[in-house]
Structures are given as structure tokens and as C-alpha cells.
mmCIF file of C-alpha atoms in Angstrom:
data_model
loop_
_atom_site.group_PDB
_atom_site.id
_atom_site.type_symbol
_atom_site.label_atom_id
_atom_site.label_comp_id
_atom_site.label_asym_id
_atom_site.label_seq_id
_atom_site.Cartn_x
_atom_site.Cartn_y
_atom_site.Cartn_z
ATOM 1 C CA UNK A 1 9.165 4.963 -1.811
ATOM 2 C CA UNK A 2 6.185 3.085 -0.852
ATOM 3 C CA UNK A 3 6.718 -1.037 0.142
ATOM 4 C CA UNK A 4 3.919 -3.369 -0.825
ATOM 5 C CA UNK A 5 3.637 -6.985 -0.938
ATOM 6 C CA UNK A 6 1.509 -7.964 -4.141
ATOM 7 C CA UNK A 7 0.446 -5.871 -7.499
ATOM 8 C CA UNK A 8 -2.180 -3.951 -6.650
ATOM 9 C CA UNK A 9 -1.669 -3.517 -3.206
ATOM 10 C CA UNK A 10 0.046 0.179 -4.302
ATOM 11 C CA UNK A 11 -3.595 0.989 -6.299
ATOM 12 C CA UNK A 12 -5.580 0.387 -3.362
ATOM 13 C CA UNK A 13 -3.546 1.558 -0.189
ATOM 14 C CA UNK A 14 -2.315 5.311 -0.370
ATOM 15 C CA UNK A 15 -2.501 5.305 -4.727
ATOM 16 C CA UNK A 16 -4.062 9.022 -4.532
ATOM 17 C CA UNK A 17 -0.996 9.970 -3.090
ATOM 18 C CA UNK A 18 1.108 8.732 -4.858
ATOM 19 C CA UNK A 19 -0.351 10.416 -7.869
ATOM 20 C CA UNK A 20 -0.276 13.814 -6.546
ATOM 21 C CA UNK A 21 3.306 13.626 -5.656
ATOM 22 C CA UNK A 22 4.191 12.094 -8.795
ATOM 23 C CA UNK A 23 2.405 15.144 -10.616
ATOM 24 C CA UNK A 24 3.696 17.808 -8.167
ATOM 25 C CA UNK A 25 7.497 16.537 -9.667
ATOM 26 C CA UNK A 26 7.989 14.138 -7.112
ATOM 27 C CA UNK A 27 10.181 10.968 -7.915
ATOM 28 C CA UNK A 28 8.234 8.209 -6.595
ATOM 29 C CA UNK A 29 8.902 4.545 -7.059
ATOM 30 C CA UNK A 30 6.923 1.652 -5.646
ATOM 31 C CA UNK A 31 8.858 -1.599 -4.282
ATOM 32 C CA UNK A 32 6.960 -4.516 -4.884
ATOM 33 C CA UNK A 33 7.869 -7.515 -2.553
ATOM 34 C CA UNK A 34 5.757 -10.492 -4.546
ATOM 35 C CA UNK A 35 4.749 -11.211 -8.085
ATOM 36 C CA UNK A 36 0.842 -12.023 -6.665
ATOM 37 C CA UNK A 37 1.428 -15.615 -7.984
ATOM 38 C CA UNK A 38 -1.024 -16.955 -5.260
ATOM 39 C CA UNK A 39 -3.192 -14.642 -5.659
ATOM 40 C CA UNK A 40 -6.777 -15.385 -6.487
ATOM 41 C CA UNK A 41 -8.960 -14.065 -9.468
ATOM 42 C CA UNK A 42 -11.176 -11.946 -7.546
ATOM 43 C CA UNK A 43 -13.214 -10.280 -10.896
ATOM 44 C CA UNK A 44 -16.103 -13.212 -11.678
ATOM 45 C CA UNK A 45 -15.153 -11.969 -15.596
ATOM 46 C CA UNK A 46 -11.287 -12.712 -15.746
ATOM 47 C CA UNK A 47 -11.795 -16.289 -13.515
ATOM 48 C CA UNK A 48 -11.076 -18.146 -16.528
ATOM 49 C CA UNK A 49 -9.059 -21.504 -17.226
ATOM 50 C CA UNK A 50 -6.376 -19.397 -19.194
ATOM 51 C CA UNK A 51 -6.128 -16.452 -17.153
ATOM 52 C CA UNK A 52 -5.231 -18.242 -13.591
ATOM 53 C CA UNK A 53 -2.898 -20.389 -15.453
ATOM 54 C CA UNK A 54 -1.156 -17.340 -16.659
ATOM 55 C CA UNK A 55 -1.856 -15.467 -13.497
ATOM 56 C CA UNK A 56 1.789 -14.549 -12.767
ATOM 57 C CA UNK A 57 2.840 -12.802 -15.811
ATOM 58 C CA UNK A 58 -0.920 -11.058 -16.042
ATOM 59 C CA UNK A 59 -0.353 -9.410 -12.906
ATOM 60 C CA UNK A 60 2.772 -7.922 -14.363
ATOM 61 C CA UNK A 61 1.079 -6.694 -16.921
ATOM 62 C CA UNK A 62 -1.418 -5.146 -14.527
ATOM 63 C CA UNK A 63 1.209 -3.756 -12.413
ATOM 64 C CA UNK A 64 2.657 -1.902 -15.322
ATOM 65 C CA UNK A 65 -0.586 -0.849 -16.894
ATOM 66 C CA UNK A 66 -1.465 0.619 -12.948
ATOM 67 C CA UNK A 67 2.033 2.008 -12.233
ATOM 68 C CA UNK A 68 1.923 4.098 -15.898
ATOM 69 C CA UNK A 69 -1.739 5.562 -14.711
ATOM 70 C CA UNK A 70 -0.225 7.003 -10.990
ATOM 71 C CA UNK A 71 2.525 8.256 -13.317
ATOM 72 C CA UNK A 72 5.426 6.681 -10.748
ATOM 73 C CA UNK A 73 8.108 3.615 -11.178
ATOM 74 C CA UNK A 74 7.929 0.562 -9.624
ATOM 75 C CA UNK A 75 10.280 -2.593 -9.006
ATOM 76 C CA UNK A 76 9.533 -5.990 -8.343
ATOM 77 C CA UNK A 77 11.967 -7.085 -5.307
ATOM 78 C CA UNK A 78 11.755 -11.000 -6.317
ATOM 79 C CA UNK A 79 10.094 -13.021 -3.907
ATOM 80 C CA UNK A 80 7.312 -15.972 -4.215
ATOM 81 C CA UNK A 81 3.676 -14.963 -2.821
ATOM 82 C CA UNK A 82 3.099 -16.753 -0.035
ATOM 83 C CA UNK A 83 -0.997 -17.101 -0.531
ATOM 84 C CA UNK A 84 -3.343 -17.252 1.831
ATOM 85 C CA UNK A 85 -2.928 -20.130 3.729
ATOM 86 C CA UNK A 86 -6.353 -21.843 5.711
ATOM 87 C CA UNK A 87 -6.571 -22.124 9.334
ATOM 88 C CA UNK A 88 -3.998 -25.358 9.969
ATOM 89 C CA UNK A 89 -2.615 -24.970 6.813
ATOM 90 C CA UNK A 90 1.351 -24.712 6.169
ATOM 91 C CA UNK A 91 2.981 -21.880 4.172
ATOM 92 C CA UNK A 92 4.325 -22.724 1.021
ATOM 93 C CA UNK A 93 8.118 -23.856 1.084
ATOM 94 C CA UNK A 94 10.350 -20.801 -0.383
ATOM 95 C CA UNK A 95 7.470 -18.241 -0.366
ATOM 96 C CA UNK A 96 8.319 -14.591 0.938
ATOM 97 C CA UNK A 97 6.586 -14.732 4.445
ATOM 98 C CA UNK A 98 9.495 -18.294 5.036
ATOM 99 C CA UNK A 99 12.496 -16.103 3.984
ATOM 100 C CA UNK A 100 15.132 -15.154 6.864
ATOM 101 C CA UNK A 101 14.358 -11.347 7.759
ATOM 102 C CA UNK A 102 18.491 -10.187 6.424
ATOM 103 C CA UNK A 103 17.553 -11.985 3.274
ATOM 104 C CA UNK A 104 13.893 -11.018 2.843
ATOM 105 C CA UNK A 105 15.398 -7.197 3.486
ATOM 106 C CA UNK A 106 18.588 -7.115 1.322
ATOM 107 C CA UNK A 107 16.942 -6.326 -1.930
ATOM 108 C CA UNK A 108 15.092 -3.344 -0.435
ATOM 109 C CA UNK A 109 18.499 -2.056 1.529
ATOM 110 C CA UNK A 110 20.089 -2.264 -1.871
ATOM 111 C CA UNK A 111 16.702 -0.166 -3.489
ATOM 112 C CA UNK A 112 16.963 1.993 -1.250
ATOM 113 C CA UNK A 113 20.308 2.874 -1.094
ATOM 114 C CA UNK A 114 19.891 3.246 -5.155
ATOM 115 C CA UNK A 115 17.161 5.797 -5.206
ATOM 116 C CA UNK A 116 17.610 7.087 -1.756
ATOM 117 C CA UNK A 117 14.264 7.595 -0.885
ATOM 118 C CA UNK A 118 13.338 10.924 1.874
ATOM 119 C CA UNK A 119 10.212 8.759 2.574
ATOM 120 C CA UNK A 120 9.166 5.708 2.994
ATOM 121 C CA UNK A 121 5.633 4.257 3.347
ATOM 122 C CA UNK A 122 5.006 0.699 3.925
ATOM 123 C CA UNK A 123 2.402 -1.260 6.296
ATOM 124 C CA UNK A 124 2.117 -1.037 10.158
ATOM 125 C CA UNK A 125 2.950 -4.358 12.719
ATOM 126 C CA UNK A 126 -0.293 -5.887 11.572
ATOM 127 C CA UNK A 127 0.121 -5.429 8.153
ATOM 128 C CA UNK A 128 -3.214 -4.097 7.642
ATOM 129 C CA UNK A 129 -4.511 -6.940 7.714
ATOM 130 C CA UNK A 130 -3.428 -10.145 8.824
ATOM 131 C CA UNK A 131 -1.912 -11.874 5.493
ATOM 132 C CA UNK A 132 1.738 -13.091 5.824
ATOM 133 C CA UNK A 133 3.104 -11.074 3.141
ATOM 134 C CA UNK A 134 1.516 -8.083 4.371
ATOM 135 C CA UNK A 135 3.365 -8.631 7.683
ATOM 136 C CA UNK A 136 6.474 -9.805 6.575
ATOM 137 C CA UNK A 137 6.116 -6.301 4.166
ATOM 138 C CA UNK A 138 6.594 -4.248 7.361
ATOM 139 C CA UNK A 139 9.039 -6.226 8.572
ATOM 140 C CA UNK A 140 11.551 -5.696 5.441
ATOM 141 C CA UNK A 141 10.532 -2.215 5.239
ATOM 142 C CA UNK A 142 11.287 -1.486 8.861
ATOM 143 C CA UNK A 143 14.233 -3.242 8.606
ATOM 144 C CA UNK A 144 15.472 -1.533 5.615
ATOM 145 C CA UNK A 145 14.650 1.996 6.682
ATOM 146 C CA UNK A 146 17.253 1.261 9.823
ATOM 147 C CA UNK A 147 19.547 -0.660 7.608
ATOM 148 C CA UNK A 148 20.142 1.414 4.657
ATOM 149 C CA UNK A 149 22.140 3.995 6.916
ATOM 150 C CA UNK A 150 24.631 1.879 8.441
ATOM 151 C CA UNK A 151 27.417 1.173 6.132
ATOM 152 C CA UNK A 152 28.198 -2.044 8.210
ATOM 153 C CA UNK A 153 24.934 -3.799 7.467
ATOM 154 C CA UNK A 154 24.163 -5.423 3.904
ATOM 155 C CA UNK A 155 27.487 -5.030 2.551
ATOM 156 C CA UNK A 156 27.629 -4.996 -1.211
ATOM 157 C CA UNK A 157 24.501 -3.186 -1.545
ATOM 158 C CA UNK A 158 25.382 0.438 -1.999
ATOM 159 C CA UNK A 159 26.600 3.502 -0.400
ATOM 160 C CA UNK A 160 24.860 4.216 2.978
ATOM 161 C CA UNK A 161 21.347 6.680 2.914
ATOM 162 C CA UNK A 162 18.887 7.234 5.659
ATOM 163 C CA UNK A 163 15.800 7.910 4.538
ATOM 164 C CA UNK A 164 14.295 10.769 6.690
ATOM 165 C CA UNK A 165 10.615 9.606 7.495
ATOM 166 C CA UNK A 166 9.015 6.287 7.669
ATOM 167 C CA UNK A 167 5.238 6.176 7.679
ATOM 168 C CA UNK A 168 2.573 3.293 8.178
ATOM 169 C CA UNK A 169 -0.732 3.043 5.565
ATOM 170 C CA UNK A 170 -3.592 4.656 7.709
ATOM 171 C CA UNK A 171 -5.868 2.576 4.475
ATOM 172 C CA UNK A 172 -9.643 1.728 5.299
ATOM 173 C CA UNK A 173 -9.862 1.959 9.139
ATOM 174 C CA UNK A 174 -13.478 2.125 10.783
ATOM 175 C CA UNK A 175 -13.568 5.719 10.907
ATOM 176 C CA UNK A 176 -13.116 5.812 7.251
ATOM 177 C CA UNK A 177 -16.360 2.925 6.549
ATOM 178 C CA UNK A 178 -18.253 4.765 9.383
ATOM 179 C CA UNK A 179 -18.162 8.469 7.880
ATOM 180 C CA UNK A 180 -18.640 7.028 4.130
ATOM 181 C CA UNK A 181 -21.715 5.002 5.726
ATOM 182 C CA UNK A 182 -23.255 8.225 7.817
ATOM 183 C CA UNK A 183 -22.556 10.609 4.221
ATOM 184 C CA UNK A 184 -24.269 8.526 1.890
ATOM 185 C CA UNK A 185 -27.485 7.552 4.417
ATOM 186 C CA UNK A 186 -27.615 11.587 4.563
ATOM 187 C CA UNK A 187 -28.252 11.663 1.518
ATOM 188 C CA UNK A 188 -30.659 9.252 1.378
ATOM 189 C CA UNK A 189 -29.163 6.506 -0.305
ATOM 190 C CA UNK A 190 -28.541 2.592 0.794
ATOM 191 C CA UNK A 191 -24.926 2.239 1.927
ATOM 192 C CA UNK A 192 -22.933 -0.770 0.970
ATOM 193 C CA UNK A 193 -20.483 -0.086 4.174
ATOM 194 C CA UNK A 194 -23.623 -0.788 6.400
ATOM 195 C CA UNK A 195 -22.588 -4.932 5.947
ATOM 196 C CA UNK A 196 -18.791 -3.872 6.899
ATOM 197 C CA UNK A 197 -19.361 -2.273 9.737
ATOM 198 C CA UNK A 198 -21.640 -4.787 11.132
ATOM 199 C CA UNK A 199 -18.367 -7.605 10.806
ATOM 200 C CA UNK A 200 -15.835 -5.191 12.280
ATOM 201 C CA UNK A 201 -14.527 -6.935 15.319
ATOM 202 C CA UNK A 202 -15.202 -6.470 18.851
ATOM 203 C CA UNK A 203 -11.933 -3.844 20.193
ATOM 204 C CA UNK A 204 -10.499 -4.051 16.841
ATOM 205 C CA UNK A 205 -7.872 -0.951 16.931
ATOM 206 C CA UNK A 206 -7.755 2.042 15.307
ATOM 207 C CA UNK A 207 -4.156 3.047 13.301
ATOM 208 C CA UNK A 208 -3.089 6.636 16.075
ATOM 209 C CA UNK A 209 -3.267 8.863 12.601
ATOM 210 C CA UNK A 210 -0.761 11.553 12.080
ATOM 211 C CA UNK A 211 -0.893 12.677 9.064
ATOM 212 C CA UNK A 212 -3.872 13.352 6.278
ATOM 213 C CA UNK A 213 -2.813 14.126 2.971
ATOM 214 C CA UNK A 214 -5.344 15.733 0.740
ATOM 215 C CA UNK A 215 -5.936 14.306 -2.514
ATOM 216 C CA UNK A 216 -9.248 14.124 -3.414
ATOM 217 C CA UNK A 217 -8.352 15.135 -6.625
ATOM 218 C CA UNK A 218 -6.523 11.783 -7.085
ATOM 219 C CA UNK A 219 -9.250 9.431 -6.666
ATOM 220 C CA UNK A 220 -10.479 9.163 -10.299
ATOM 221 C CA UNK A 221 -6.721 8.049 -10.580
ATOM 222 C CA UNK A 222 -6.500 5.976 -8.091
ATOM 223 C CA UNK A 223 -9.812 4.182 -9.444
ATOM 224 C CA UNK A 224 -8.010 4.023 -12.763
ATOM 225 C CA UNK A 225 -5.123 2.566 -11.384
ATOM 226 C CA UNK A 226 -6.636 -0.087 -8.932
ATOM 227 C CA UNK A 227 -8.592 -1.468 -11.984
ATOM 228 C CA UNK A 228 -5.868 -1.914 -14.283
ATOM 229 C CA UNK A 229 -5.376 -4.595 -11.966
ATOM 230 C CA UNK A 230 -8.502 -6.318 -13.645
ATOM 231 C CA UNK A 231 -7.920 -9.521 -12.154
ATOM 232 C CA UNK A 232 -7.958 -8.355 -8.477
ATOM 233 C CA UNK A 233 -11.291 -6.089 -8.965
ATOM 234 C CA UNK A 234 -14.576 -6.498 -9.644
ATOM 235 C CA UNK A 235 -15.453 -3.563 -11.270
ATOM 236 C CA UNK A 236 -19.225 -3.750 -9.750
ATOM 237 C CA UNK A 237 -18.597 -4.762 -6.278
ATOM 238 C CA UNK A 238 -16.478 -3.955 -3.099
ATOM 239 C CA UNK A 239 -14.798 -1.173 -2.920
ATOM 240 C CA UNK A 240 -16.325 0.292 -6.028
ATOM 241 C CA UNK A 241 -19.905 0.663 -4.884
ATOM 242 C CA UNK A 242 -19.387 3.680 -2.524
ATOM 243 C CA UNK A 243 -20.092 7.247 -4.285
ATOM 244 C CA UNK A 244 -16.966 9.273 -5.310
ATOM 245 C CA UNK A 245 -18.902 12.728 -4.611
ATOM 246 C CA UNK A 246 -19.570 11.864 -0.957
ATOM 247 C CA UNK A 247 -16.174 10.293 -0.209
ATOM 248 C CA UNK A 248 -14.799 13.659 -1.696
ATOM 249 C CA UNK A 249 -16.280 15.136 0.563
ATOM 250 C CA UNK A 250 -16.261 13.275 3.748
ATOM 251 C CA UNK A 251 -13.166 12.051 3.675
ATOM 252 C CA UNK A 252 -10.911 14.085 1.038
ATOM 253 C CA UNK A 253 -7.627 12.552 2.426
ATOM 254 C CA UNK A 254 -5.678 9.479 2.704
ATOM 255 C CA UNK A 255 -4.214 9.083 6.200
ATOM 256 C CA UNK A 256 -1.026 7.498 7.403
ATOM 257 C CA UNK A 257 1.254 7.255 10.694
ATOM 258 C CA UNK A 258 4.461 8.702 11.687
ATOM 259 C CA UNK A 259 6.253 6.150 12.653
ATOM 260 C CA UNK A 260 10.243 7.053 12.561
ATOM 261 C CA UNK A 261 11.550 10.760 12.056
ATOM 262 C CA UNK A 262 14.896 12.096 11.611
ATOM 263 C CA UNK A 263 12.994 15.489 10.860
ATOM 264 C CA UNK A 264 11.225 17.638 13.234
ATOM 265 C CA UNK A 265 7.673 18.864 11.950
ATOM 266 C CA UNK A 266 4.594 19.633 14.218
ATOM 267 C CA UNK A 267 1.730 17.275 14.105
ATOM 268 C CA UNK A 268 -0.436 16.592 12.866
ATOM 269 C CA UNK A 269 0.902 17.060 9.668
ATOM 270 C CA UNK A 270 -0.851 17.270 5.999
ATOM 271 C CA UNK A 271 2.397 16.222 3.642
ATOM 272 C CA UNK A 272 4.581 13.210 3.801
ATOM 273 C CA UNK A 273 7.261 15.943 2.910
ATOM 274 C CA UNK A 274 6.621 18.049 6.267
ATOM 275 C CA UNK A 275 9.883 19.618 7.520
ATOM 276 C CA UNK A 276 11.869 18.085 4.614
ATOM 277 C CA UNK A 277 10.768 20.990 1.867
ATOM 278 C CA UNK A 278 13.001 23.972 1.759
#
């Protein structure tokens, strides 16, 4: 199970992953905190008068076009995107990042007590980066992942099941810009990481990595996937500049953190599965 706050967050964090596990037989099901409704229009093509005032049921529509290309299920858990609020700026009343923790969780206990994940991915303290929703994300899905075990919590929301391993998105960390940036100027092209890298902050941390799951052979799905979300993408900029053959080869994983284990498997490890398989 892998926790996200907004459509398209599953297509561009960890999305070659879940392809591969989907087509190695694994059920996998994404949990989708937020419809996106705050979200902006982020592809110069789509910014249109009738798309943003339709934006909500669009990014459905995204969301199921992306979630049939990783080959995986998905669920919207119900709550309001809480946007992107300015420096100063109030969060909206009754958005997801406002909701008490117990009732921003229940939905997700009750998930995962119905599918009964073995893992579960979500976002780490920061939330990758620092948008409400992204934090409040790893909030519920830390919360849940304790939660779902102990038949005295969330009553009315299922049988008990602990989930065996939780893991935190390892997604577009410095080392991942840096290596793309050295692996294309090698071979002799411009880099568009070279503006990145010049921004990143001062002592910014790196996520302690664990675990790198191979999947190189999942990024053409990935890419698929992530622009089904048409409104969140534009197709010639961003993250879909860089050269596929040279982050094949640089960096042919997509790296996460061990967070929570009731398993025992060496590190570092190269599955999410690692001393759950038989």
C-alpha cells in the first residue's frame, strides 16, 4: 500500500515500483488522501477557463487513467486539498492538513485493515517537501500502520492487521539531481539539473537510504503514468527534460527508508518484500 496526498503524487514518487510489483503478481493499491482540488494547472496547454473549473473531477479522471497504466488499484480516502497556502496565509477551513489526527487516520485504519497490506510506503516527517498535505500524509500513515493492529483503536473499522514494514519515499534527494547532472555533462550534453542544484539549500538533509529497488525497467511506465496526469505535467519541462538512457544507468533504482519492521532482513536491502518472501 503506498499513502499519498494528491493524484499524481503516486506517478511521480516510487511509480516504477509500483509497476514492477504489480507485474511480478503483487496486489498493490494506492490510498489517496485528497482529490487535488487546490491544485494548480501546472501544463501551460490544459490552463484553460474550463479545465480549472472542472479541476476536481479531471484529476479523477487522471488518477484512473495513471492508476490503469502502473497496473495497481487505488482509493480515494475523502478529504479536501488543503492548497498551498502563501507565507501569512491561513489554511482553508475543513481541508485535510485542519482535520484532528484520529479522524484524518480512520479511513486509512479501516483500508488497511480491508486489504491488509505487508507494506506500507508513505512520506517521511517532512513530507518530502514541506506542503501540508504532504505532512499531514505521514502523519495518517504512521498513525495507521500502529493503529491497524490494536483491536482497541478505531473501533468499527475492521478486524485488527499489522502490516509488517513501513517505509518512507527516498524520491528526488540531491544525490539523485547530482549523479543525473555529472552522467549527462559526461556525455557532453547541457544538464537541466545544473539550475536545481544551484537552489538546493544550505544543510538541507539527505533521507539515511535503506533500501534501492531496481526498476529501471519501469520508468517508461512510470513516465506514462505521471503524464496521464496531464494537468500536473508539462510534458516539455521539469522533470521530463533529463535523458532516460543516462538515468538508467546512473541511477537504475528508486530508493526508500526503513522506517518500522516487524521482520528481520539485513540491510541494506533491494525489495520492499525483504524477509517477508517465503
Amino acid at each position: 500500500m503506498s499513502v499519498h496526498a494528491h493524484p499524481d503524487d503516486e506517478s511521480s514518487k516510487g511509480a516504477a515500483t509500483l509497476a514492477k510489483y504489480a507485474a511480478e503478481g503483487a496486489d498493490v493499491l494506492v490510498a489517496t488522501c485528497t482529490g487535488g482540488e487546490r491544485g494548480s494547472v501546472l501544463n501551460p496547454a490544459l490552463d484553460r477557463p474550463e479545465v480549472r473549473a472542472d479541476l476536481p473531477a479531471v484529476r479523477r479522471r487522471e488518477m484512473e487513467a495513471a492508476r490503469r497504466i502502473l497496473g495497481v488499484r487505488q482509493r480515494f480516502l475523502g478529504f479536501t486539498d488543503s492548497g498551498l497556502p502563501g507565507d501569512g496565509e491561513d489554511l482553508p477551513a475543513g481541508c485535510f492538513a485542519l482535520e484532528p489526527l484520529a479522524d484524518a487516520a480512520r479511513p486509512l485504519v479501516a483500508l488497511v485493515r480491508e486489504f491488509r497490506p505487508h507494506v506500507v510506503v508513505t512520506y517521511d516527517e517532512t513530507g518530502g517537501y514541506p506542503h501540508p498535505d504532504h505532512i499531514k500524509t505521514h502523519q495518517v500513515a504512521a498513525e495507521a500502520f500502529d493503529a491497524a493492529a490494536d483491536p482497541a483503536r478505531y473501533p468499527g473499522t475492521g478486524e485488527p492487521w499489522r502490516p509488517a514494514k513501513l517505509y518512507y519515499q527516498g524520491a528526488f534527494s540531491r544525490n539523485w539531481f547530482q549523479a543525473l547532472h555529472d552522467g549527462i555533462l559526461a556525455r557532453g550534453m547541457e544538464s537541466p539539473m545544473g539550475p536545481v542544484l544551484a537552489e538546493w539549500p544550505e544543510g538541507a538533509a539527505n533521507l539515511d537510504i535503506t533500501t534501492r529497488v531496481p526498476c529501471a525497467e519501469y520508468f517508461a511506465v512510470r513516465d506514462a503514468a505521471l503524464l496521464a496526469h496531464a494537468t500536473q505535467v508539462d510534458p516539455d519541462a521539469g522533470f521530463m527534460l533529463h535523458p532516460r538512457d543516462v538515468e538508467r544507468e546512473v541511477w537504475p533504482t528508486e530508493d526508500y527508508r526503513l522506517a518500522r519492521a516487524h521482520v528481520e532482513a539485513p540491510l541494506p536491502e533491494d525489495d520492499l518484500f525483504a524477509g517477508l518472501r517465503p
